[in-house]
Short mmCIF file of C-alpha atoms and ligand atoms in Angstrom, two decimals:
data_model
loop_
_atom_site.label_atom_id
_atom_site.label_comp_id
_atom_site.label_asym_id
_atom_site.label_seq_id
_atom_site.Cartn_x
_atom_site.Cartn_y
_atom_site.Cartn_z
CA MET A 1251 97.95 92.43 93.67
CA SER A 1252 101.23 91.23 95.20
CA GLU A 1253 102.95 93.45 97.74
CA ASP A 1254 106.01 93.94 95.49
CA LYS A 1255 103.86 94.80 92.46
CA ARG A 1256 101.84 97.27 94.50
CA LYS A 1257 105.03 98.93 95.75
CA ASN A 1258 106.41 99.14 92.19
CA ASP A 1259 103.18 100.54 90.84
CA ILE A 1260 103.16 103.27 93.48
CA ALA A 1261 106.89 104.01 93.07
CA GLU A 1262 106.47 104.32 89.30
CA GLY A 1263 103.54 106.64 89.77
CA GLN A 1264 105.45 109.05 91.95
CA ASP A 1265 105.89 112.51 90.53
CA ASP A 1266 107.10 115.26 92.79
CA GLY A 1267 105.06 114.23 95.83
CA ALA A 1268 101.99 113.01 93.93
CA THR A 1269 101.11 109.72 92.30
CA LYS A 1270 100.03 109.75 88.67
CA GLU A 1271 97.08 107.70 89.71
CA SER A 1272 95.05 109.74 92.18
CA ARG A 1273 94.52 108.42 95.67
CA ARG A 1274 90.81 108.19 95.06
CA ASP A 1275 91.36 106.00 91.96
CA PHE A 1276 93.65 103.88 94.05
CA LEU A 1277 91.01 103.47 96.76
CA LYS A 1278 88.35 102.67 94.17
CA LYS A 1279 90.53 99.91 92.80
CA LEU A 1280 90.70 98.49 96.26
CA GLY A 1281 86.93 98.71 96.54
CA VAL A 1282 86.98 100.67 99.73
CA ALA A 1283 86.16 104.16 98.48
CA ALA A 1284 82.60 104.00 99.82
CA ALA A 1285 83.72 103.13 103.34
CA ALA A 1286 86.41 105.82 103.17
CA THR A 1287 83.88 108.46 102.22
CA THR A 1288 81.50 107.46 104.98
CA VAL A 1289 84.03 108.02 107.70
CA ALA A 1290 85.55 111.17 106.17
CA PRO A 1291 89.16 109.94 106.22
CA ALA A 1292 92.39 111.88 106.15
CA ALA A 1293 92.35 112.24 102.36
CA THR A 1294 89.08 114.20 102.52
CA ALA A 1295 89.75 116.10 105.77
CA LYS A 1296 88.94 119.74 105.33
CA ALA A 1297 92.35 121.02 106.26
CA ALA A 1298 94.31 118.70 103.97
CA SER A 1299 95.83 120.38 100.92
CA ILE A 1300 95.62 118.86 97.46
CA ALA A 1301 99.30 118.03 97.66
CA GLU A 1302 98.72 116.18 100.87
CA HIS A 1303 95.70 114.47 99.36
CA LEU A 1304 97.88 113.07 96.60
CA GLN A 1305 101.06 112.37 98.54
CA THR A 1306 102.26 108.86 98.54
CA HIS A 1307 102.91 106.42 101.37
CA PHE A 1308 105.69 107.67 103.70
CA GLU A 1309 107.69 104.46 103.18
CA MET A 1310 107.71 105.13 99.43
CA MET A 1311 108.65 108.79 99.45
CA SER A 1312 112.05 109.98 98.24
CA ASP A 1313 114.02 112.26 100.54
CA SER A 1314 112.95 115.37 98.60
CA GLN A 1315 109.30 114.31 98.69
CA LYS A 1316 109.61 113.87 102.48
CA GLU A 1317 111.17 117.27 102.88
CA LYS A 1318 108.33 118.89 100.93
CA ALA A 1319 105.67 117.00 102.84
CA ILE A 1320 107.20 117.94 106.16
CA ALA A 1321 107.63 121.63 105.19
CA ARG A 1322 103.92 121.71 104.18
CA LEU A 1323 102.88 120.19 107.48
CA GLU A 1324 105.08 122.45 109.62
CA LYS A 1325 103.59 125.52 107.90
CA ARG A 1326 100.03 124.28 108.29
CA TYR A 1327 100.37 123.21 111.96
CA SER A 1328 102.25 126.43 112.87
CA GLU A 1329 99.38 128.48 111.42
CA GLN A 1330 96.71 126.25 112.92
CA PHE A 1331 98.11 126.23 116.44
CA GLU A 1332 99.64 129.71 116.34
CA LYS A 1333 103.10 128.55 117.44
CA GLN A 1334 106.26 127.22 115.80
CA VAL A 1335 105.60 123.52 115.17
CA THR A 1336 108.35 121.14 114.04
CA VAL A 1337 107.76 117.80 112.32
CA ALA A 1338 110.81 115.62 112.63
CA ASN A 1339 111.74 112.73 110.36
CA THR A 1340 114.50 111.32 112.63
CA PRO A 1341 115.35 107.87 111.20
CA ALA A 1342 115.23 104.68 113.23
CA PRO A 1343 118.60 104.13 115.02
CA ASP A 1344 120.63 101.08 113.93
CA GLY A 1345 121.04 97.97 116.09
CA VAL A 1346 118.04 98.76 118.31
CA LEU A 1347 114.85 96.72 119.00
CA PHE A 1348 112.75 98.65 121.47
CA GLY A 1349 111.07 96.76 124.31
CA TYR A 1350 108.99 97.72 127.37
CA ALA A 1351 108.56 96.10 130.76
CA LEU A 1352 105.89 96.99 133.34
CA ASN A 1353 106.05 95.90 136.92
CA ILE A 1354 102.44 95.10 137.97
CA SER A 1355 103.43 94.65 141.58
CA LYS A 1356 104.49 98.29 141.70
CA CYS A 1357 101.80 100.09 139.65
CA ILE A 1358 99.49 102.07 141.95
CA GLY A 1359 96.88 102.98 139.33
CA CYS A 1360 97.42 106.73 139.57
CA ARG A 1361 97.13 107.12 135.75
CA ARG A 1362 99.89 109.73 135.55
CA CYS A 1363 101.18 107.72 132.58
CA VAL A 1364 97.85 108.29 130.83
CA GLU A 1365 97.99 112.04 131.40
CA ALA A 1366 101.63 112.34 130.34
CA CYS A 1367 100.88 110.30 127.18
CA VAL A 1368 97.90 112.56 126.25
CA ARG A 1369 100.04 115.70 126.68
CA GLU A 1370 103.10 114.38 124.87
CA ASN A 1371 101.23 112.81 121.98
CA ASN A 1372 98.67 115.51 121.19
CA GLN A 1373 95.67 113.28 121.76
CA SER A 1374 92.23 114.76 121.40
CA ARG A 1375 91.03 116.24 124.64
CA GLY A 1376 87.49 115.42 123.42
CA GLU A 1377 84.29 116.39 125.05
CA GLU A 1378 82.70 114.24 127.69
CA ASP A 1379 79.11 113.17 127.02
CA THR A 1380 79.47 113.73 123.31
CA ARG A 1381 80.55 111.54 120.45
CA HIS A 1382 83.94 113.30 120.54
CA LEU A 1383 85.26 111.54 123.60
CA PRO A 1384 88.81 112.18 124.79
CA ILE A 1385 91.35 109.84 123.16
CA GLN A 1386 93.70 107.98 125.45
CA TRP A 1387 96.15 105.38 124.23
CA ILE A 1388 96.91 103.86 127.64
CA ARG A 1389 94.19 102.16 129.69
CA VAL A 1390 94.74 101.27 133.32
CA LEU A 1391 92.50 98.44 134.47
CA GLU A 1392 91.69 98.01 138.14
CA MET A 1393 91.41 94.39 139.27
CA THR A 1394 90.64 92.75 142.55
CA ARG A 1395 93.68 91.55 144.48
CA GLY A 1396 93.62 87.84 145.09
CA ASN A 1397 91.76 86.83 141.99
CA ASP A 1398 93.69 84.18 140.23
CA THR A 1399 93.65 85.57 136.71
CA PHE A 1400 97.37 86.00 136.42
CA GLN A 1401 98.61 82.97 138.32
CA LEU A 1402 100.62 80.75 136.04
CA GLU A 1403 99.10 77.53 137.25
CA ASN A 1404 95.70 78.77 136.03
CA TRP A 1405 96.99 79.88 132.66
CA HIS A 1406 95.62 77.00 130.63
CA LYS A 1407 92.66 75.79 132.57
CA GLY A 1408 89.05 76.88 132.83
CA SER A 1409 87.23 78.86 130.15
CA PRO A 1410 85.85 82.35 130.11
CA SER A 1411 82.27 81.07 130.26
CA SER A 1412 82.85 78.61 133.09
CA SER A 1413 85.25 80.60 135.22
CA PRO A 1414 84.09 80.91 138.86
CA ILE A 1415 84.93 84.58 138.76
CA GLY A 1416 82.76 85.47 135.82
CA ASP A 1417 82.74 85.59 132.10
CA TYR A 1418 83.63 89.20 131.57
CA GLY A 1419 86.61 91.47 131.89
CA VAL A 1420 90.15 90.52 131.02
CA GLN A 1421 91.06 87.14 129.58
CA SER A 1422 94.55 85.92 130.16
CA GLY A 1423 95.85 82.82 128.47
CA GLY A 1424 93.59 80.80 126.26
CA HIS A 1425 92.73 81.45 122.68
CA ALA A 1426 89.95 83.39 120.96
CA ASP A 1427 88.45 80.32 119.27
CA LYS A 1428 89.07 77.78 122.01
CA ALA A 1429 87.27 77.67 125.34
CA VAL A 1430 90.51 77.78 127.25
CA GLY A 1431 91.85 80.56 129.48
CA ILE A 1432 90.48 82.31 132.45
CA SER A 1433 88.78 85.65 132.81
CA GLY A 1434 88.53 88.13 135.63
CA HIS A 1435 86.66 91.35 136.13
CA ALA A 1436 88.54 94.53 135.35
CA GLU A 1437 87.33 98.11 135.90
CA HIS A 1438 88.45 100.76 133.46
CA TYR A 1439 86.38 103.61 134.87
CA TYR A 1440 87.53 103.83 138.48
CA TYR A 1441 87.72 107.24 140.21
CA PRO A 1442 89.01 106.71 143.73
CA GLU A 1443 90.06 109.69 145.85
CA GLN A 1444 93.14 107.76 146.75
CA VAL A 1445 95.10 105.05 145.03
CA PRO A 1446 95.99 102.29 145.36
CA GLU A 1447 92.58 101.21 146.61
CA GLU A 1448 92.62 98.48 149.20
CA ASN A 1449 92.40 94.98 147.69
CA SER A 1450 93.08 96.25 144.20
CA PHE A 1451 95.93 95.93 141.75
CA TYR A 1452 96.37 97.63 138.46
CA PHE A 1453 97.04 96.46 134.99
CA PRO A 1454 97.94 99.13 132.36
CA VAL A 1455 97.42 98.18 128.72
CA GLN A 1456 98.61 99.95 125.59
CA CYS A 1457 99.93 98.91 122.17
CA GLN A 1458 102.12 95.86 122.77
CA GLN A 1459 104.28 96.56 119.71
CA CYS A 1460 103.84 93.03 118.45
CA GLU A 1461 106.59 91.43 116.41
CA ASP A 1462 103.92 89.75 114.31
CA PRO A 1463 101.17 92.37 114.57
CA ALA A 1464 97.58 91.38 113.80
CA CYS A 1465 96.83 95.02 112.91
CA VAL A 1466 99.51 95.12 110.21
CA ARG A 1467 98.24 91.88 108.68
CA ALA A 1468 94.67 93.28 108.68
CA CYS A 1469 95.38 96.67 107.12
CA PRO A 1470 94.29 96.54 103.45
CA VAL A 1471 96.46 99.51 102.37
CA ARG A 1472 99.56 99.03 104.53
CA ALA A 1473 98.91 102.33 106.32
CA THR A 1474 100.15 100.65 109.45
CA PHE A 1475 103.53 98.92 109.40
CA ARG A 1476 106.46 97.87 111.60
CA ASP A 1477 109.37 100.30 111.70
CA PRO A 1478 113.00 99.02 111.74
CA ASN A 1479 113.14 99.34 115.52
CA GLY A 1480 110.12 97.12 115.95
CA ILE A 1481 107.60 99.88 116.67
CA VAL A 1482 104.30 99.58 114.81
CA VAL A 1483 103.47 102.96 113.21
CA ILE A 1484 100.71 104.47 111.19
CA ASP A 1485 100.99 106.78 108.15
CA TYR A 1486 98.03 108.95 108.98
CA ASN A 1487 97.81 110.35 105.47
CA TRP A 1488 97.59 106.81 104.03
CA CYS A 1489 95.04 105.49 106.52
CA ILE A 1490 91.56 105.12 104.94
CA GLY A 1491 89.82 104.77 108.28
CA CYS A 1492 88.42 101.29 107.55
CA ARG A 1493 89.15 100.23 111.19
CA MET A 1494 90.24 96.70 110.19
CA CYS A 1495 93.28 97.09 112.44
CA GLN A 1496 91.12 97.94 115.40
CA LEU A 1497 89.09 94.81 114.84
CA ALA A 1498 92.17 92.67 114.53
CA CYS A 1499 94.14 93.99 117.54
CA PRO A 1500 93.61 91.69 120.56
CA TYR A 1501 94.70 94.38 123.01
CA TRP A 1502 92.18 97.21 122.40
CA ALA A 1503 95.18 99.34 121.57
CA ARG A 1504 93.84 101.41 118.68
CA ARG A 1505 91.74 104.58 118.83
CA PHE A 1506 89.69 106.00 115.99
CA ASN A 1507 89.06 109.69 115.42
CA TRP A 1508 85.31 109.80 114.92
CA GLY A 1509 85.35 113.57 115.00
CA GLU A 1510 87.82 116.36 114.35
CA PRO A 1511 90.30 116.06 117.26
CA ILE A 1512 89.90 118.72 119.91
CA LEU A 1513 93.38 120.06 120.74
CA PRO A 1514 93.52 123.58 122.20
CA ASN A 1515 96.47 125.67 120.89
CA GLU A 1516 97.90 126.06 124.43
CA ASP A 1517 97.85 122.30 125.00
CA MET A 1518 99.50 121.38 121.69
CA ASN A 1519 103.02 119.86 122.00
CA PRO A 1520 104.87 121.49 119.08
CA LYS A 1521 107.75 118.97 118.98
CA THR A 1522 106.35 116.28 116.72
CA HIS A 1523 107.44 113.44 114.43
CA TYR A 1524 105.81 112.55 111.13
CA LEU A 1525 105.09 108.94 112.26
CA GLY A 1526 104.44 109.80 115.88
CA ASN A 1527 102.66 112.61 117.67
CA ARG A 1528 101.87 115.06 114.86
CA PRO A 1529 98.24 116.19 114.95
CA ARG A 1530 95.83 113.61 113.54
CA MET A 1531 92.74 114.25 111.43
CA ARG A 1532 89.19 113.10 111.61
CA GLY A 1533 88.71 109.56 110.23
CA VAL A 1534 92.12 108.09 110.99
CA MET A 1535 93.43 105.54 113.44
CA GLU A 1536 96.04 106.22 116.10
CA LYS A 1537 97.80 104.40 118.95
CA CYS A 1538 100.89 104.31 121.16
CA THR A 1539 104.22 104.39 119.31
CA PHE A 1540 106.47 104.16 122.40
CA CYS A 1541 106.79 107.97 121.92
CA LEU A 1542 108.69 107.46 118.66
CA GLN A 1543 109.49 111.17 118.54
CA ARG A 1544 111.42 110.79 121.80
CA VAL A 1545 112.97 107.34 121.62
CA ARG A 1546 114.47 107.95 118.20
CA ASP A 1547 116.30 110.80 119.89
CA GLY A 1548 117.53 108.58 122.72
CA ARG A 1549 114.96 109.73 125.27
CA TYR A 1550 112.47 107.71 127.32
CA PRO A 1551 108.74 107.53 126.46
CA ALA A 1552 106.71 110.13 128.40
CA CYS A 1553 104.91 107.42 130.42
CA VAL A 1554 108.23 106.01 131.68
CA GLU A 1555 109.32 109.42 132.91
CA ALA A 1556 105.91 110.21 134.48
CA CYS A 1557 105.48 107.00 136.52
CA PRO A 1558 106.03 108.02 140.17
CA VAL A 1559 106.86 104.50 141.37
CA GLY A 1560 109.20 103.37 138.62
CA ALA A 1561 106.93 100.64 137.41
CA ARG A 1562 107.76 101.33 133.75
CA LYS A 1563 111.05 100.31 132.13
CA PHE A 1564 112.14 100.78 128.53
CA GLY A 1565 115.19 99.84 126.54
CA ASN A 1566 116.98 98.03 123.79
CA LEU A 1567 116.19 94.31 123.66
CA LEU A 1568 119.33 93.70 121.56
CA ASP A 1569 121.63 95.01 124.29
CA PRO A 1570 122.45 92.26 126.80
CA GLU A 1571 123.55 94.85 129.35
CA SER A 1572 120.30 96.87 129.19
CA GLU A 1573 117.96 97.10 132.19
CA ILE A 1574 115.15 95.50 130.18
CA ARG A 1575 117.26 92.44 129.35
CA LYS A 1576 118.16 92.06 133.05
CA ILE A 1577 114.48 92.19 133.94
CA LEU A 1578 113.65 89.56 131.35
CA ALA A 1579 116.42 87.31 132.69
CA ASN A 1580 115.71 87.70 136.41
CA LYS A 1581 112.03 88.47 137.04
CA LYS A 1582 108.76 86.56 136.75
CA VAL A 1583 107.75 87.78 133.30
CA PHE A 1584 104.65 87.21 131.21
CA ARG A 1585 103.18 88.57 128.05
CA PHE A 1586 99.49 89.43 127.70
CA LYS A 1587 97.34 87.07 125.60
CA GLU A 1588 100.39 85.16 124.56
CA ASP A 1589 98.34 82.57 122.74
CA PHE A 1590 97.46 84.97 120.00
CA ASN A 1591 101.01 84.53 118.77
CA THR A 1592 101.46 88.23 118.11
CA GLU A 1593 104.79 88.18 120.02
CA PRO A 1594 104.46 91.42 121.98
CA LYS A 1595 107.61 93.41 122.84
CA PHE A 1596 105.70 94.65 125.90
CA PHE A 1597 106.39 92.53 128.99
CA TYR A 1598 104.66 92.43 132.38
CA TYR A 1599 106.59 91.35 135.43
CA MET A 1600 106.37 90.91 139.17
CA ASP A 1601 108.89 91.35 141.94
S1 LIG B 764 98.96 95.56 120.22
FE1 LIG B 764 97.43 95.69 118.61
S2 LIG B 764 97.87 97.65 117.65
FE2 LIG B 764 99.69 97.15 118.82
S3 LIG B 764 101.02 96.04 117.33
FE3 LIG B 764 99.82 94.50 118.43
S4 LIG B 764 98.02 94.10 117.11
FE4 LIG B 764 98.95 96.09 116.45
S1 LIG B 765 95.51 101.71 109.65
FE1 LIG B 765 93.64 100.67 110.29
S2 LIG B 765 91.91 102.06 109.78
FE2 LIG B 765 93.82 102.78 108.71
S3 LIG B 765 93.62 101.81 106.70
FE3 LIG B 765 94.87 100.43 107.91
S4 LIG B 765 93.39 98.95 108.81
FE4 LIG B 765 92.20 100.69 108.04
#
């Protein structure tokens, strides 16, 4: 089915928040109902109401349908978390393309960005040693100082399997189906008493908000899409939990809710956005959205505010006077796994 025809079919089927064709019929037509049932997706989550079950894709909803969906969610979340929860639908501002720059010569690996992100975005606190692990959108990798993984002259030589520094860890440069590029060891689970550790540098990774996102191309139901400001978002109610996006993303940026997220009432951030940090359900995918609920209101993402050394910069790529444009013009800048041609709007730089 062509994209336009699919959109028309769905739009025609809209009727006060529901489609004439039920969501399950729709899934059956796509041949993915079995997979969806196995992973208990959003549509079958216990807490979801029938109206929510049948509601259409956020992109297709009329204003009144959005209002009703949001009112339903605010009521449900407020009851569930025993506090007044708001679900914003702030539109994308005009004339803005959001971009991010991270100074790897400054990052000290303290992971305050990770903690701030978890708090702001209502990620599952999880339970260690169980299947319901905590969900974190940002990963900070510790790497050995002096390894030549990120030196430009090495970008297109060597191969992961013949590299003198090993065939595991992070690959920079190169291409998935060509033995080109160089890999170096990176440690995700480091717990030093003090950071930065001697002889280490740190490489945070999160969704790179690709301009040509592999995840969007892979999603069979368009649950994930690029918003007008260039942020890749997920309609959690439309996600069928097939995990194709996770498979497609070259940056390990997506997290799947295997279990019901664990979010204590007192930890829940009640200021949410429909496409951002509202509570997720079991069986759906999530990831960084540059704190969409903040940046659409003209604020910085939580990780930018939390970084104690100012390694994180954020701004409008379309504004030639913005800090991020000055960084791109004047610093040594690279993009991670550039050869995948996903065109990230997340830039790394060095002083
Ligand atoms: S980094 Fe991964 S999840 Fe993020 S936009 Fe790119 S492909 Fe999608
Ligand atoms: S967002 Fe990911 S998990 Fe959800 S339906 Fe799309 S590809 Fe599948």
